[in-house]
Short mmCIF file of C-alpha atoms and ligand atoms in Angstrom, two decimals:
data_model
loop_
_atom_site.label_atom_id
_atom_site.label_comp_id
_atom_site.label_asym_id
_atom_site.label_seq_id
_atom_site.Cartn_x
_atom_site.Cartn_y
_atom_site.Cartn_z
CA UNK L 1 -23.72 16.68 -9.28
CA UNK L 2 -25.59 17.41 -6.09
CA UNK L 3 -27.16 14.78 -3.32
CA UNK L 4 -23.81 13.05 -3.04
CA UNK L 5 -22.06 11.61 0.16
CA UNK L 6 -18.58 12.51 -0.18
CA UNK L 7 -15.65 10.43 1.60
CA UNK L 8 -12.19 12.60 1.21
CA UNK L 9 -8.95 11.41 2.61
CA UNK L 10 -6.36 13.53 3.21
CA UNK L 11 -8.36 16.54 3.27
CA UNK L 12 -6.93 18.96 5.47
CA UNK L 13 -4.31 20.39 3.10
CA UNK L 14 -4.05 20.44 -0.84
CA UNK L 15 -6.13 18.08 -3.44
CA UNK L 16 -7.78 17.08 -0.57
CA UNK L 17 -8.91 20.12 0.99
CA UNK L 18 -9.41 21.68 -2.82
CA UNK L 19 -12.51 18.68 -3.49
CA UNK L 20 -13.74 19.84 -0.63
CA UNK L 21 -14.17 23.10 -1.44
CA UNK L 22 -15.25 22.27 -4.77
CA UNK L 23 -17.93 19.25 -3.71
CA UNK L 24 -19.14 21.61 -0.94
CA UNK L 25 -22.80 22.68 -2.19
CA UNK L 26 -25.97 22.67 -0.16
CA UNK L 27 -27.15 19.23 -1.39
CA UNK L 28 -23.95 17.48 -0.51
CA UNK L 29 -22.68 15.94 2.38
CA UNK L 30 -19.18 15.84 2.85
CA UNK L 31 -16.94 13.68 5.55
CA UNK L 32 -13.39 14.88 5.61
CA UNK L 33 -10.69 12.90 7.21
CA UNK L 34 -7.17 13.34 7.99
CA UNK L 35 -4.43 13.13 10.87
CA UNK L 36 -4.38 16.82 11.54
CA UNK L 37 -7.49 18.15 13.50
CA UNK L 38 -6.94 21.67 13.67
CA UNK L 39 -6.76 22.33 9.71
CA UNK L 40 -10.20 19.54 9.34
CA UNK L 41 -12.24 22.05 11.81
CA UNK L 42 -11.21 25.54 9.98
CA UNK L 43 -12.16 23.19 6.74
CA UNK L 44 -15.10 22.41 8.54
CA UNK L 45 -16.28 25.71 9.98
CA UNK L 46 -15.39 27.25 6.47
CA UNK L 47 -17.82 25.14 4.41
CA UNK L 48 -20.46 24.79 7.04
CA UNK L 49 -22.78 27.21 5.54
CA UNK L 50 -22.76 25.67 2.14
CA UNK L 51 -23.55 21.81 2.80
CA UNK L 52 -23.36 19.37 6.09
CA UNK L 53 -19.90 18.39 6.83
CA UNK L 54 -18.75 15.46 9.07
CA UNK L 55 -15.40 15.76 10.59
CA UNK L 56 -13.10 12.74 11.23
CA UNK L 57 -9.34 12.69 12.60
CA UNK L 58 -8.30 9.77 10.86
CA UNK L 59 -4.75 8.06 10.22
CA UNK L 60 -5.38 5.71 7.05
CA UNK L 61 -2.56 3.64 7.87
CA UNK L 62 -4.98 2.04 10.96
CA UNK L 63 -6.79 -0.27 9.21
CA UNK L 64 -9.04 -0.51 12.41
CA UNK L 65 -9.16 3.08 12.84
CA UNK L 66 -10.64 2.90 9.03
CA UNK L 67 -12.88 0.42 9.41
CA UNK L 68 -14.49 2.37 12.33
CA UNK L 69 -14.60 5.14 10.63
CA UNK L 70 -16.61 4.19 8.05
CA UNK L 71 -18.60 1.66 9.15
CA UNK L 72 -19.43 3.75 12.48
CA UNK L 73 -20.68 6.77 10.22
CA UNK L 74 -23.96 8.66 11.51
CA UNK L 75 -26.98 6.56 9.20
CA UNK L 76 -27.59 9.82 7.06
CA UNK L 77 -23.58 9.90 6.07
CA UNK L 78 -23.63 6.17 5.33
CA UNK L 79 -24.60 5.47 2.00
CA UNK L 80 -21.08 6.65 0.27
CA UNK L 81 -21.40 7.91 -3.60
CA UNK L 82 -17.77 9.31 -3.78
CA UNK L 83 -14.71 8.18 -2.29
CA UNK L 84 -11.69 10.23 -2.81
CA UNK L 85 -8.28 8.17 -1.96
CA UNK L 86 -6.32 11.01 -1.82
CA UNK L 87 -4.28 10.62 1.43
CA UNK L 88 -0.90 10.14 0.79
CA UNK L 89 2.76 11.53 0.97
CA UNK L 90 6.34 11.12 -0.34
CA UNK L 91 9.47 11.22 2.23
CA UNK L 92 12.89 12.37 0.61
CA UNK L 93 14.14 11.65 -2.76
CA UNK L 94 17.80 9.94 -1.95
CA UNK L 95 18.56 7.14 -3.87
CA UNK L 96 17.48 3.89 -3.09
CA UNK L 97 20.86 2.35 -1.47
CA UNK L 98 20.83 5.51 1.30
CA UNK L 99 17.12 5.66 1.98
CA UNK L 100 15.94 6.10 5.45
CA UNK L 101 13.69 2.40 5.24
CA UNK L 102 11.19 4.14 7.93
CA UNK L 103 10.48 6.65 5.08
CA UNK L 104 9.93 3.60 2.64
CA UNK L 105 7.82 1.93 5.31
CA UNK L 106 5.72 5.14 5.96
CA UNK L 107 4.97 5.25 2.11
CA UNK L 108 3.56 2.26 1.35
CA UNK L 109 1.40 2.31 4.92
CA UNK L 110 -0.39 5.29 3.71
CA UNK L 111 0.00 5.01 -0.40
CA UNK L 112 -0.84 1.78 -0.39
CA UNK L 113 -2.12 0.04 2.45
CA UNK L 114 -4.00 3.18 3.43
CA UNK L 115 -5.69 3.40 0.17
CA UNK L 116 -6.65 -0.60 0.24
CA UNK L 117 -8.56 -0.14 3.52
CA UNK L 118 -10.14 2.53 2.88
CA UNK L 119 -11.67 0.69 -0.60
CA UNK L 120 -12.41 -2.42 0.89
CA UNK L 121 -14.28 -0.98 3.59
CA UNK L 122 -16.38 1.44 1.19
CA UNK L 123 -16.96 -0.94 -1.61
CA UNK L 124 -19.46 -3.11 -0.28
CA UNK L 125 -21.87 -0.40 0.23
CA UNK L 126 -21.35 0.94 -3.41
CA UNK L 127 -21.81 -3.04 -4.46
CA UNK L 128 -25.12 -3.59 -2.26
CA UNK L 129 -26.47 -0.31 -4.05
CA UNK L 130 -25.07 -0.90 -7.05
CA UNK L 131 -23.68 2.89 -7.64
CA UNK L 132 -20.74 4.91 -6.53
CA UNK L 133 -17.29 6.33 -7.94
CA UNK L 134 -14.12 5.86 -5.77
CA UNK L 135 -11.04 8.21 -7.48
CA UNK L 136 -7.51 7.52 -6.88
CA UNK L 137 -4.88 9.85 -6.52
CA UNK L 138 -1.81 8.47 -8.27
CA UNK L 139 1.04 10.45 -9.79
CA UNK L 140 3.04 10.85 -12.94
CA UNK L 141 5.59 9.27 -10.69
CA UNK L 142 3.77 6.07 -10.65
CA UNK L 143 4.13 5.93 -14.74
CA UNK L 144 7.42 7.88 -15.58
CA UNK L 145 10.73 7.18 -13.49
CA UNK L 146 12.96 9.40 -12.02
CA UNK L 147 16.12 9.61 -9.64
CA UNK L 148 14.79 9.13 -5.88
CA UNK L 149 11.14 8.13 -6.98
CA UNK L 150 11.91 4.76 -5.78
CA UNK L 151 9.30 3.39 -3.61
CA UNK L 152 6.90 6.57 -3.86
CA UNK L 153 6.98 5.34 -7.75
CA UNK L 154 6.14 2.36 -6.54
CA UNK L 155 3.19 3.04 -4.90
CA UNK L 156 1.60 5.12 -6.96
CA UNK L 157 2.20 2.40 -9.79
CA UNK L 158 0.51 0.05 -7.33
CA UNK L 159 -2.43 3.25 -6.99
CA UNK L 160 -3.05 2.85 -11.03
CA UNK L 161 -2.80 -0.55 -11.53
CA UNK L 162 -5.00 -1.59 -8.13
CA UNK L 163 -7.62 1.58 -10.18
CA UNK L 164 -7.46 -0.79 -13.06
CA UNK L 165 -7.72 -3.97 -11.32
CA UNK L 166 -11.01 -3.02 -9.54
CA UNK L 167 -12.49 -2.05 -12.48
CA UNK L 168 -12.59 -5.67 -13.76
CA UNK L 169 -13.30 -6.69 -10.71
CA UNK L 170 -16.61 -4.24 -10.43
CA UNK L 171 -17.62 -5.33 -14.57
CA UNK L 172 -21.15 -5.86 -14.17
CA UNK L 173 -22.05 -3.12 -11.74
CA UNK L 174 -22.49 0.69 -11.94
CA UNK L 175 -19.40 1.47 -9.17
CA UNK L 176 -17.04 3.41 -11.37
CA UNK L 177 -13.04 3.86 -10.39
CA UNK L 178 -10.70 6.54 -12.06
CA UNK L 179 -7.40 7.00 -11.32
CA UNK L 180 -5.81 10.41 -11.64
CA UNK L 181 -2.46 10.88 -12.65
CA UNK L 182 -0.89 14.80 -12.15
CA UNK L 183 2.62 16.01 -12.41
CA UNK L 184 4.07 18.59 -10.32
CA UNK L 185 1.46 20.69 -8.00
CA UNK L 186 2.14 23.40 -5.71
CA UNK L 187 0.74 22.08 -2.42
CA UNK L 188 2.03 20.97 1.16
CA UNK L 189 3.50 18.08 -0.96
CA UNK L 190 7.34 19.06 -1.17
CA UNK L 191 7.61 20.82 2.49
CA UNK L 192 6.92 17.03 3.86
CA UNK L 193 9.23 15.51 1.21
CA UNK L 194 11.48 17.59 2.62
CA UNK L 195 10.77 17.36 5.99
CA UNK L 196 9.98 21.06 6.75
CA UNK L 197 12.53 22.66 4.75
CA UNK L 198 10.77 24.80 2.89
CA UNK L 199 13.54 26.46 0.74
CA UNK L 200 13.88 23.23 -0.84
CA UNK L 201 10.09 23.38 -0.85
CA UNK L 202 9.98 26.10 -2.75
CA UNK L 203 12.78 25.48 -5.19
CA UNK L 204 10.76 22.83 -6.57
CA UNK L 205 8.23 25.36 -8.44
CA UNK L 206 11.22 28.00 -8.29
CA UNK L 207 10.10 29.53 -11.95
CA UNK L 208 6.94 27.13 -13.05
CA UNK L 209 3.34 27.77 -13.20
CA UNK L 210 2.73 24.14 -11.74
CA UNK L 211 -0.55 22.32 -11.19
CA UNK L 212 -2.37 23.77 -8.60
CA UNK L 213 -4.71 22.07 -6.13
CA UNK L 214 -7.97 23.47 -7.42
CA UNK L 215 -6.98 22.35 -10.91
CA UNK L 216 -6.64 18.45 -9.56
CA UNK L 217 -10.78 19.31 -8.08
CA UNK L 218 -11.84 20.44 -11.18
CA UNK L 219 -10.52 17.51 -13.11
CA UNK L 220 -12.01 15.48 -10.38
CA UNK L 221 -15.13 17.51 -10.92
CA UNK L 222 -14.88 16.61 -14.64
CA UNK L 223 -14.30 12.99 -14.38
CA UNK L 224 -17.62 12.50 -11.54
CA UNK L 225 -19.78 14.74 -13.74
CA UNK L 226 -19.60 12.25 -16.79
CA UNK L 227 -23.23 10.24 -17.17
CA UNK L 228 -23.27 7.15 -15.61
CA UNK L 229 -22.34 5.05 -18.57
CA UNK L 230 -18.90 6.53 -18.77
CA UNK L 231 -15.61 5.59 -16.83
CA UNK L 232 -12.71 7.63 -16.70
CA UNK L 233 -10.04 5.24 -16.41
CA UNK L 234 -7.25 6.76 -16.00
CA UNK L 235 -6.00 10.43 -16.65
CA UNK L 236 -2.93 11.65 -16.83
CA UNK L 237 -2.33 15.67 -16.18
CA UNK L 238 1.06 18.30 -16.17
CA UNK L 239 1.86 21.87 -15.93
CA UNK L 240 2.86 23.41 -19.37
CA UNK L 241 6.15 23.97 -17.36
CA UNK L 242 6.90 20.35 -17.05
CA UNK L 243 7.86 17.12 -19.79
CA UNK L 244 10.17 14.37 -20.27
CA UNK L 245 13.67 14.48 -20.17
CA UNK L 246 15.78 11.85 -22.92
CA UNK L 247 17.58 9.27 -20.64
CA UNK L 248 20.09 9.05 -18.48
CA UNK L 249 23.36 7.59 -20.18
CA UNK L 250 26.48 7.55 -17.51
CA UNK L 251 29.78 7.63 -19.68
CA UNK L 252 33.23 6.81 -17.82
CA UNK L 253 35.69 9.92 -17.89
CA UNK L 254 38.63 9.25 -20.04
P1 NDP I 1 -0.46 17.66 0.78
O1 NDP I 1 0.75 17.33 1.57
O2 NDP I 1 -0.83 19.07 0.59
O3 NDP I 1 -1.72 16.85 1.35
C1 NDP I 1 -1.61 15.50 1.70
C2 NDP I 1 -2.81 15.09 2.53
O4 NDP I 1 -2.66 13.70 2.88
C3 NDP I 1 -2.92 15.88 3.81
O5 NDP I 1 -4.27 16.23 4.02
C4 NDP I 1 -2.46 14.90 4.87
O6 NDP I 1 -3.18 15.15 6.07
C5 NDP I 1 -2.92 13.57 4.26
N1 NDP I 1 -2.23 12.43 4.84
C6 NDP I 1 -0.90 12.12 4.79
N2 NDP I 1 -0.66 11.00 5.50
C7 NDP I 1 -1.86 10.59 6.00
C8 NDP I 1 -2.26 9.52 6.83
N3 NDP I 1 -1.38 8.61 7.28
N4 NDP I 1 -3.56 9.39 7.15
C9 NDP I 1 -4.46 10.30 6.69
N5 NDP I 1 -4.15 11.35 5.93
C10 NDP I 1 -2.85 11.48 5.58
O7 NDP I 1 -0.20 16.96 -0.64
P2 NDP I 1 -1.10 16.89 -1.97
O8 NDP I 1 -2.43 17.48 -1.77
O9 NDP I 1 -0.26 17.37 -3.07
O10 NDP I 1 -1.19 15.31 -2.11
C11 NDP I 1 -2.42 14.61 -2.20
C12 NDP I 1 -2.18 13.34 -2.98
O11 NDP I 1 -1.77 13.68 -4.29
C13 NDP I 1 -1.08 12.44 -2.42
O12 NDP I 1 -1.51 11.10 -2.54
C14 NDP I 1 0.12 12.72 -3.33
O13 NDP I 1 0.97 11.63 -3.40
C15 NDP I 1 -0.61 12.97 -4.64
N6 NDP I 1 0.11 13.73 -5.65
C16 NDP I 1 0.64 14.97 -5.38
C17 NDP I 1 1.28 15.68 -6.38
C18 NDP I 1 1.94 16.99 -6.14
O14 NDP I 1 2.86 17.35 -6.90
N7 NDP I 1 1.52 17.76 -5.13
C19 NDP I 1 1.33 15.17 -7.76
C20 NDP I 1 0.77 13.87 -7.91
C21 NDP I 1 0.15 13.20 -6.91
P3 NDP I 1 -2.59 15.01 7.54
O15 NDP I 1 -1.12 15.35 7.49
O16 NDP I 1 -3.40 15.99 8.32
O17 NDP I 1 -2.87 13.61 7.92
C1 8X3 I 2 4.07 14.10 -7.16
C2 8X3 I 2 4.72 14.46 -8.43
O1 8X3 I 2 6.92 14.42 -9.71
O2 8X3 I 2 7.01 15.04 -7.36
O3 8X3 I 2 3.51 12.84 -7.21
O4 8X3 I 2 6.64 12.76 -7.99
S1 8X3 I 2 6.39 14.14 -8.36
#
């Protein structure tokens, strides 16, 4: 896998920053995007030696913002082969009737509306060229239920089944879509679920060998290095340390 153009949201921290690292080789060219500019330019001036990086401070919830972005990339970054739709957060994990609805708002701006723009303005290039491989970043969340998934569930239900969706859509062409699926990862992910609290943070993976972010590039490493004539739908990954509880029954006290 080497030549590529490689779009990353969300790549100044975690999954995102982890493809990076992994993608980063000397035939590669690699555009990195996220909100935060300071942790994109050590990113940056960390893989510069290995491959040409463009740098872009980008919110994925501005659907204009995204548009430019992509569509106002140098000639020699234009032609996308990989997009990674990683960008994305969850905000608190209270039950559904005492939700903060700015948190639910902020979700599905960046889970889901994010992630749409961001497709619909790279497709048409993969379309015209007739190759390309966008990969999702869903969750376990998005396929198994739990107390206070609520609307980040939601979203990353709408992440697999939009994966899904564009594959019929693309029958006919060589633009491939996986979606990725992982459980529990150590990353920034539960310090901005909890808002900066980072003993709850860290009570999260209190005991567990969870996922880590280089283990989410190498499956994404896995899934782009397949020949051309296989998709990766969908793929579904945990820690050892994590499964499926039976369900919730509520029983009245006597
Ligand atoms: P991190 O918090 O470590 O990284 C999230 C990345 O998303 C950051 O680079 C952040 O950058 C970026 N981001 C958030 N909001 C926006 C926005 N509006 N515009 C652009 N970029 C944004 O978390 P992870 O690496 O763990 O999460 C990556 C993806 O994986 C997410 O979609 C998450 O839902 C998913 N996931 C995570 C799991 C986990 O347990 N960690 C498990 C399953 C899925 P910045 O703040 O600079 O904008
Ligand atoms: C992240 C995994 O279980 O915290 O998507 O929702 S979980």
């Amino acid at each position: 896998m080497s030549g590529k153009t490689i779009f990353i949201t969300g790549a100044s921290a975690g999954f995102g920053a982890a493809c990076a690292r992994m993608f980063a080789s000397e035939d590669n060219k690699l555009i990195l995007t996220a909100r935060r500019i300071d942790p994109l330019l050590k990113l940056q001036e960390e893989l510069s030696g290995r491959c040409e990086v463009q740098m872009i401070p980008l919110d994925v919830r501005d659907r204009e913002a995204v548009q430019g972005a992509i569509e106002g990339l140098p000639e020699r970054f234009r032609s996308i082969d990989i997009l990674v739709n990683n960008a994305g957060l969850a905000l608190g994990l209270e039950p559904a009737h005492r939700v903060d609805l700015d948190d639910w708002d902020t979700m599905v701006d960046t889970n889901i509306k994010g992630l749409m723009y961001c497709t619909r303005f790279v497709l048409p290039g993969m379309v015209a060229r007739n190759s390309g491989h966008i990969i999702n970043i869903s969750s376990t969340a998005g396929a198994w239920p739990y107390p206070g998934g609520n609307v980040y569930g939601g979203t990353k239900a709408f992440v697999t089944q939009f994966s899904q969706n564009l594959r019929c859509d693309l029958l006919g062409t060589r633009v491939r879509v996986s979606c990725i699926q992982p459980g529990m990862a150590e990353t920034e992910f539960s310090k901005v679920r909890f808002k900066g609290n980072e003993e709850a943070a860290a009570g999260v993976y209190q005991g567990t060998e969870p996922l880590t972010a280089e283990d989410i590039a190498e499956t994404v490493r896995w899934i782009v290095s397949q020949p051309p004539h296989v998709n990766v739908n969908t793929l579904e990954l945990m820690s050892i340390d994590q499964a499926w509880g039976p369900f919730a029954i509520h029983r009245e006290q006597k």
